[in-house]
CSV table of N, CA and C in Angstrom, one decimal:
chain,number,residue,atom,x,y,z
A,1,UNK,N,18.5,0.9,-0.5
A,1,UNK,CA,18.2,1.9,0.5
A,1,UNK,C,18.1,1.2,1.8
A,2,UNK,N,18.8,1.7,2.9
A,2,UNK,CA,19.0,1.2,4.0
A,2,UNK,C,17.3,1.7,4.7
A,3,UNK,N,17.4,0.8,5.9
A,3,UNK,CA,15.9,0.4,6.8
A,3,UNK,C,15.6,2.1,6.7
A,4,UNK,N,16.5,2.3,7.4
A,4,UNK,CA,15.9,3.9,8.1
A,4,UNK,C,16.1,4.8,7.2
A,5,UNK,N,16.2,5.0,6.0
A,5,UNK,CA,16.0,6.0,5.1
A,5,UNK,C,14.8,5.5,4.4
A,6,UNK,N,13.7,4.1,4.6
A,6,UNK,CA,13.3,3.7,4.0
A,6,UNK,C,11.7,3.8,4.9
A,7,UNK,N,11.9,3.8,6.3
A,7,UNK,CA,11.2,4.0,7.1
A,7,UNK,C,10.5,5.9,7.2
A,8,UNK,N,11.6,6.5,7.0
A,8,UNK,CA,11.7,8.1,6.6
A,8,UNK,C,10.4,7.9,5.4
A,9,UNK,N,11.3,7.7,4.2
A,9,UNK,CA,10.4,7.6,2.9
A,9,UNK,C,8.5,7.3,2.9
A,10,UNK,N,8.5,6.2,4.0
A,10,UNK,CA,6.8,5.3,4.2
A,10,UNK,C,6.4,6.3,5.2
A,11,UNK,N,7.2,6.8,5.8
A,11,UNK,CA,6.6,8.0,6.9
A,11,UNK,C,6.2,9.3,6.1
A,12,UNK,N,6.9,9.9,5.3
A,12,UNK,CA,6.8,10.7,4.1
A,12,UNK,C,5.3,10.6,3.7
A,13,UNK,N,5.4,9.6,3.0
A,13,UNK,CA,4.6,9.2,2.3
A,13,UNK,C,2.8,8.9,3.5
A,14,UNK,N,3.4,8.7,4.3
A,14,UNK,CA,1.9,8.2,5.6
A,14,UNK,C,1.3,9.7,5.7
A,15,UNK,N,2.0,10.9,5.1
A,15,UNK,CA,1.9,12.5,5.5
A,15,UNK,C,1.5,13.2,4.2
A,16,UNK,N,1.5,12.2,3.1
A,16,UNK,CA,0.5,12.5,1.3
A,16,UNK,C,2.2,13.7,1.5
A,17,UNK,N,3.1,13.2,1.8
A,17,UNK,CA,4.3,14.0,1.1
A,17,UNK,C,4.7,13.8,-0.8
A,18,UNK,N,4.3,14.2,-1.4
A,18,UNK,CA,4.1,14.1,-3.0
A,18,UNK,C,5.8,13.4,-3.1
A,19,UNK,N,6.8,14.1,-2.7
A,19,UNK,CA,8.3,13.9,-3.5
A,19,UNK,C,8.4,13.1,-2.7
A,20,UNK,N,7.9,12.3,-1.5
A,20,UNK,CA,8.2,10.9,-0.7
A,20,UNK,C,7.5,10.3,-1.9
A,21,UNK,N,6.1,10.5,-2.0
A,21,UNK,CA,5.6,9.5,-3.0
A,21,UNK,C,5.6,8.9,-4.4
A,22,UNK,N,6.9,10.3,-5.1
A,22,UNK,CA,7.2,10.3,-6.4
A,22,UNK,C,8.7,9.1,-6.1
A,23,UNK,N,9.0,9.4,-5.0
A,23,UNK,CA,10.4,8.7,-4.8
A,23,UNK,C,10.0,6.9,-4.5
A,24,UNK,N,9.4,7.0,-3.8
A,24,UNK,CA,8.3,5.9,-3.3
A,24,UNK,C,8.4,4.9,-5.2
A,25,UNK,N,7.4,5.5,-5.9
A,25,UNK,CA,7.7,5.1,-7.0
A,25,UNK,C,8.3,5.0,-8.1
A,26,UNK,N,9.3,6.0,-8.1
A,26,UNK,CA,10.7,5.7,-8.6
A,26,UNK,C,11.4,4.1,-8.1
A,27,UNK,N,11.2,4.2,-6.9
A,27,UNK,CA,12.1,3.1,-6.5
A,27,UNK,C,11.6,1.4,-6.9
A,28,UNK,N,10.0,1.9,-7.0
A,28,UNK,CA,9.2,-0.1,-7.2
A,28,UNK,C,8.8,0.0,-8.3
A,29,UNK,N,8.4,1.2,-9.4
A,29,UNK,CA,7.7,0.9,-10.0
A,29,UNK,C,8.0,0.1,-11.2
A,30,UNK,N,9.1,0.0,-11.4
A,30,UNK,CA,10.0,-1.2,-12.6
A,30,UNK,C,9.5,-2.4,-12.5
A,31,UNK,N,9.2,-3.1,-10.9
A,31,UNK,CA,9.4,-4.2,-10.3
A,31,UNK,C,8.4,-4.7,-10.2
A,32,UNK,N,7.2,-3.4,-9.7
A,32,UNK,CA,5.7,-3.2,-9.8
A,32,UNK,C,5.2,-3.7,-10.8
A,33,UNK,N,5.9,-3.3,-11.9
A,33,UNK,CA,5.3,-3.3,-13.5
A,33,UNK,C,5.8,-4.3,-14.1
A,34,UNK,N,6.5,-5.7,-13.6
A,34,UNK,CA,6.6,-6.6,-14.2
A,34,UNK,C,5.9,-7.6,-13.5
A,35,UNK,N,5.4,-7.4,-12.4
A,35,UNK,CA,4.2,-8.0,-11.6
A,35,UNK,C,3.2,-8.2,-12.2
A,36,UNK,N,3.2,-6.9,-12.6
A,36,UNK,CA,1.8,-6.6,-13.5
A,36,UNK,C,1.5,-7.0,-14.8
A,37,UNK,N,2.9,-6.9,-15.2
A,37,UNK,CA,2.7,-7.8,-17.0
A,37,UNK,C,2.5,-9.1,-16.4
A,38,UNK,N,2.8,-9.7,-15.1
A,38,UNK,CA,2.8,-11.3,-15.4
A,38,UNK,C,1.4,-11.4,-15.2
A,39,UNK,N,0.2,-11.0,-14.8
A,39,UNK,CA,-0.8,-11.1,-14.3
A,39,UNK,C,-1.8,-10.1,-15.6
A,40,UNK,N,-1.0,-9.6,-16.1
A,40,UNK,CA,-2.0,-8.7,-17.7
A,40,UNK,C,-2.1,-9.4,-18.9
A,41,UNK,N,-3.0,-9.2,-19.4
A,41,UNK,CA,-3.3,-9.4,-21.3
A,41,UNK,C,-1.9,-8.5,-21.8
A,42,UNK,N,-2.1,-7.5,-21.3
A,42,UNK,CA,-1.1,-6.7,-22.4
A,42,UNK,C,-0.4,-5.9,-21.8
A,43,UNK,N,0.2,-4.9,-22.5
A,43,UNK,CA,1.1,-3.6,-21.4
A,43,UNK,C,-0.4,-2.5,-20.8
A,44,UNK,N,-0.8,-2.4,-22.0
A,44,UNK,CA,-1.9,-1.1,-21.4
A,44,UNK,C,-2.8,-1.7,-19.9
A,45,UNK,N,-3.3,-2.7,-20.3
A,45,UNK,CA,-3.6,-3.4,-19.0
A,45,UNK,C,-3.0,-3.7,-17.6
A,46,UNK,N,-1.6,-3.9,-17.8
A,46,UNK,CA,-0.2,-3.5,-16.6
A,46,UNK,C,-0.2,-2.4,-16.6
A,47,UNK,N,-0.3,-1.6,-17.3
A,47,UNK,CA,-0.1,0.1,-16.7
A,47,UNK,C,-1.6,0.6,-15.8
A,48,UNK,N,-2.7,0.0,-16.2
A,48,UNK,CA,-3.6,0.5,-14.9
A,48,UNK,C,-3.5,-0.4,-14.1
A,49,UNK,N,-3.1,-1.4,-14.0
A,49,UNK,CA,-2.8,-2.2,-12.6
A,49,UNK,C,-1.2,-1.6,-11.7
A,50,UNK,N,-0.8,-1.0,-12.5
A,50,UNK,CA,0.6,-0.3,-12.3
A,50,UNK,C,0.1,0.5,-10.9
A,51,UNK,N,-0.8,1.9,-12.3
A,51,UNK,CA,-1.3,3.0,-11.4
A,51,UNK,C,-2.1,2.9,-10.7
A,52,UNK,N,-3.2,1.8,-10.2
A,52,UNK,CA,-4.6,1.6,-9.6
A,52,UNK,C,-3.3,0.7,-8.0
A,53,UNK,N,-2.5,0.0,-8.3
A,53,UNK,CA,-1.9,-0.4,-7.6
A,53,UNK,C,-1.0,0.4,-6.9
A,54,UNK,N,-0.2,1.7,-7.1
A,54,UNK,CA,-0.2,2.4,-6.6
A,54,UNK,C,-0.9,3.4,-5.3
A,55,UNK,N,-2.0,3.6,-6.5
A,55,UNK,CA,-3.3,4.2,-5.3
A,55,UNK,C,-3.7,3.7,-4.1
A,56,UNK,N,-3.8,2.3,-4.7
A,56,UNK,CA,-4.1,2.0,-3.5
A,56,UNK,C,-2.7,1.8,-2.5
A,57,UNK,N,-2.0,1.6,-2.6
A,57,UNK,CA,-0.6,1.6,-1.8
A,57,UNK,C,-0.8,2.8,-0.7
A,58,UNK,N,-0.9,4.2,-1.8
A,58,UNK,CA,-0.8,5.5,-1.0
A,58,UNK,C,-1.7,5.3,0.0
A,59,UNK,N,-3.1,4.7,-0.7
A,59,UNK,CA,-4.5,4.5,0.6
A,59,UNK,C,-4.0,3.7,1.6
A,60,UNK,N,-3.0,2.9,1.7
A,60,UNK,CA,-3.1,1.9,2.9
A,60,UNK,C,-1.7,1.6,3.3
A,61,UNK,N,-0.8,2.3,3.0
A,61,UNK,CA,0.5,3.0,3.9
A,61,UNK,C,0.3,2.8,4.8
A,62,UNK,N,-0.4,3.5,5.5
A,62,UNK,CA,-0.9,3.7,7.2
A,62,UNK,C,-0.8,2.1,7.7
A,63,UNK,N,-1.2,1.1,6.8
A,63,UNK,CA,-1.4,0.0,7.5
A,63,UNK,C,-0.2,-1.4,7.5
A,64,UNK,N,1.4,-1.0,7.1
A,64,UNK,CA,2.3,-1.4,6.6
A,64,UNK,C,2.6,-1.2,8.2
A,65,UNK,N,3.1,-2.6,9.0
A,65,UNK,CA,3.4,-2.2,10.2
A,65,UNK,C,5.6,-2.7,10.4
A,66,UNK,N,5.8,-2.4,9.6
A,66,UNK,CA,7.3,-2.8,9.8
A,66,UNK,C,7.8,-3.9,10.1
A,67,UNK,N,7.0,-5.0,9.5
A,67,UNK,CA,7.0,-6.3,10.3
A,67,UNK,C,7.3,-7.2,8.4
A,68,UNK,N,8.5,-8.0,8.2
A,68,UNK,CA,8.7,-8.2,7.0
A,68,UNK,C,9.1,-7.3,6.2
A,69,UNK,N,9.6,-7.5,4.8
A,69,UNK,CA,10.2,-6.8,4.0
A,69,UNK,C,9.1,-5.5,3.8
A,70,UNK,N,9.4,-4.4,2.9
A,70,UNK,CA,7.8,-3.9,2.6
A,70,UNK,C,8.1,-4.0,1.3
A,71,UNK,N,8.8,-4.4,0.6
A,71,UNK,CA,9.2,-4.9,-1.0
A,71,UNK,C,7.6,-5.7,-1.0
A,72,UNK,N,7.7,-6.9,0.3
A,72,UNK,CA,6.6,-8.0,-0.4
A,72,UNK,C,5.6,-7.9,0.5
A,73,UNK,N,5.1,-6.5,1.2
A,73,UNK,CA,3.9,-5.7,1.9
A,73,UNK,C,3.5,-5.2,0.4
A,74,UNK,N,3.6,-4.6,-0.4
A,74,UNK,CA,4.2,-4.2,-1.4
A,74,UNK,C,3.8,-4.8,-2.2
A,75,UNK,N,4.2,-6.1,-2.1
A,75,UNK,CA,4.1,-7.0,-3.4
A,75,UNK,C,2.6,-7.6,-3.3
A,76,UNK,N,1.9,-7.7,-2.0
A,76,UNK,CA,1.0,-8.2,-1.9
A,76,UNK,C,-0.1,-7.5,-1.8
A,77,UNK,N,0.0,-5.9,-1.6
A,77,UNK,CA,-1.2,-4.7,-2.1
A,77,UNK,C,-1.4,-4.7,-3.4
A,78,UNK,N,-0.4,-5.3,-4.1
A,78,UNK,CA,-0.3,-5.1,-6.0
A,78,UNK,C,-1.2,-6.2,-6.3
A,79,UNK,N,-1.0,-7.4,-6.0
A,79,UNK,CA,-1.3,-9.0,-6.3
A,79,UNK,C,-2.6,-8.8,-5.4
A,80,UNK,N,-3.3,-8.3,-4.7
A,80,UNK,CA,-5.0,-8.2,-3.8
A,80,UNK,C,-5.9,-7.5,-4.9
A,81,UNK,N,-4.9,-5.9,-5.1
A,81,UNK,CA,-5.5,-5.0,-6.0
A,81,UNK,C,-6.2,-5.7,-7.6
A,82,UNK,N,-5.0,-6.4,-8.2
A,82,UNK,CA,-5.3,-7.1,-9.2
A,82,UNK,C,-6.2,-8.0,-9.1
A,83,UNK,N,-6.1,-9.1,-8.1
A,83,UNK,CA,-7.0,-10.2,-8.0
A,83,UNK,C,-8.8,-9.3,-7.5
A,84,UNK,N,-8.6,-8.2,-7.0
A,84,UNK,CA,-10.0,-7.7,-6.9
A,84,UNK,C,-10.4,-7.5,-8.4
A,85,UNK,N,-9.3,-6.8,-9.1
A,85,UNK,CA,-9.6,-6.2,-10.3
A,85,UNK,C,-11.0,-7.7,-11.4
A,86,UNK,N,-9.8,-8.3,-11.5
A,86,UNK,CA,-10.0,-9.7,-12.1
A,86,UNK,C,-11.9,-9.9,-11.3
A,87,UNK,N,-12.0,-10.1,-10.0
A,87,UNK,CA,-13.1,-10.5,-9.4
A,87,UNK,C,-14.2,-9.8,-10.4
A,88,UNK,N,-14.3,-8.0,-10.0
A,88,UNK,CA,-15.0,-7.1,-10.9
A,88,UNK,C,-15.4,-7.4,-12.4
A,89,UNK,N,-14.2,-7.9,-12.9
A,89,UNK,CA,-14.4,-8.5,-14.5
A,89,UNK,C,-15.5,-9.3,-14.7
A,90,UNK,N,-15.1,-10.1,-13.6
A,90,UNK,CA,-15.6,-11.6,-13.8
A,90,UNK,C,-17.4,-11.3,-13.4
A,91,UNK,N,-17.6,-10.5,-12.3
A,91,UNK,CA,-18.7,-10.7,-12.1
A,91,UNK,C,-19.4,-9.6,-13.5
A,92,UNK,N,-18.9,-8.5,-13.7
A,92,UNK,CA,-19.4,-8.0,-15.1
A,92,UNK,C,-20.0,-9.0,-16.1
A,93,UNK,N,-18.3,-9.7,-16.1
A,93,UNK,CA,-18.8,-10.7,-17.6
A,93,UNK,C,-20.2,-11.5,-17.4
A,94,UNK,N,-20.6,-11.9,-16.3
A,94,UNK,CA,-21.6,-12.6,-15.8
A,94,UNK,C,-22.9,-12.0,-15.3
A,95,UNK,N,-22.7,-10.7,-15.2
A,95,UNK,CA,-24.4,-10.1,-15.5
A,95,UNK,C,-24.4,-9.8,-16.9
A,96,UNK,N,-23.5,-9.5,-17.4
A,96,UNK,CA,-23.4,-9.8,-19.2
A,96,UNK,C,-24.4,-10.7,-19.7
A,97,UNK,N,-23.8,-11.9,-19.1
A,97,UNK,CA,-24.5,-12.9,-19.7
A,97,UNK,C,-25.7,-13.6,-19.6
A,98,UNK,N,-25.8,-13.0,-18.0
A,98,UNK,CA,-27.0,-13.6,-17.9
A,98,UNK,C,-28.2,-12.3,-18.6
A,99,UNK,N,-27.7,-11.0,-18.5
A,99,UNK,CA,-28.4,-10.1,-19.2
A,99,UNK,C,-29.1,-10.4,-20.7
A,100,UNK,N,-28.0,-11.2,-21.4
A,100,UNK,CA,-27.9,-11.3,-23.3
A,100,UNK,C,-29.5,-12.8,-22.7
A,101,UNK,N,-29.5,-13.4,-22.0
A,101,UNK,CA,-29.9,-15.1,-21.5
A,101,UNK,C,-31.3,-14.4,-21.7
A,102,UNK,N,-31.3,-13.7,-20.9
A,102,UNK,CA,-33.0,-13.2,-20.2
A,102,UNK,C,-33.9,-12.5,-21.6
């Protein structure tokens, strides 16, 4: 997809246009979702980092300023989202344990 059919599309999408944002995902989410297996346990696990990755995309569109590819604007809302994800686990596991301790 050339710049300015692409800039259309993230504009679309900056306006919660649904078929910008179904198109939006058509286009990465293959690419999205092998991101996601490399950083998952499993597929079910890539599929909510898929969708949760996503979300948040749609949340922070607004803030993609046309500066670099947005493939790896893109790539790096997916790879924050996850690494937050991971953080949440981590601290769970750990009032877990200090919970079972006490």
């Amino acid at each position: 997809m050339d710049t300015s059919k692409l800039k259309i599309l993230i504009k679309g999408c900056i306006d919660n246009d649904r078929e910008s944002q179904e198109l939006l995902f058509r286009m990465y989410s293959a690419k999205m979702f092998a991101l996601c297996l490399y950083y998952s346990k499993n597929k079910t696990d890539a599929e909510d980092y898929l969708h949760n990755g996503f979300i948040k995309v749609f949340q922070k569109i607004k803030q993609y300023k046309d500066k670099g590819s947005f493939e790896g604007w893109l790539r790096k809302v997916f790879v924050n989202t996850i690494l937050e994800d991971f953080r949440k686990m981590k601290i769970r596991s750990t009032e877990m344990e200090e919970a079972n301790i006490i």
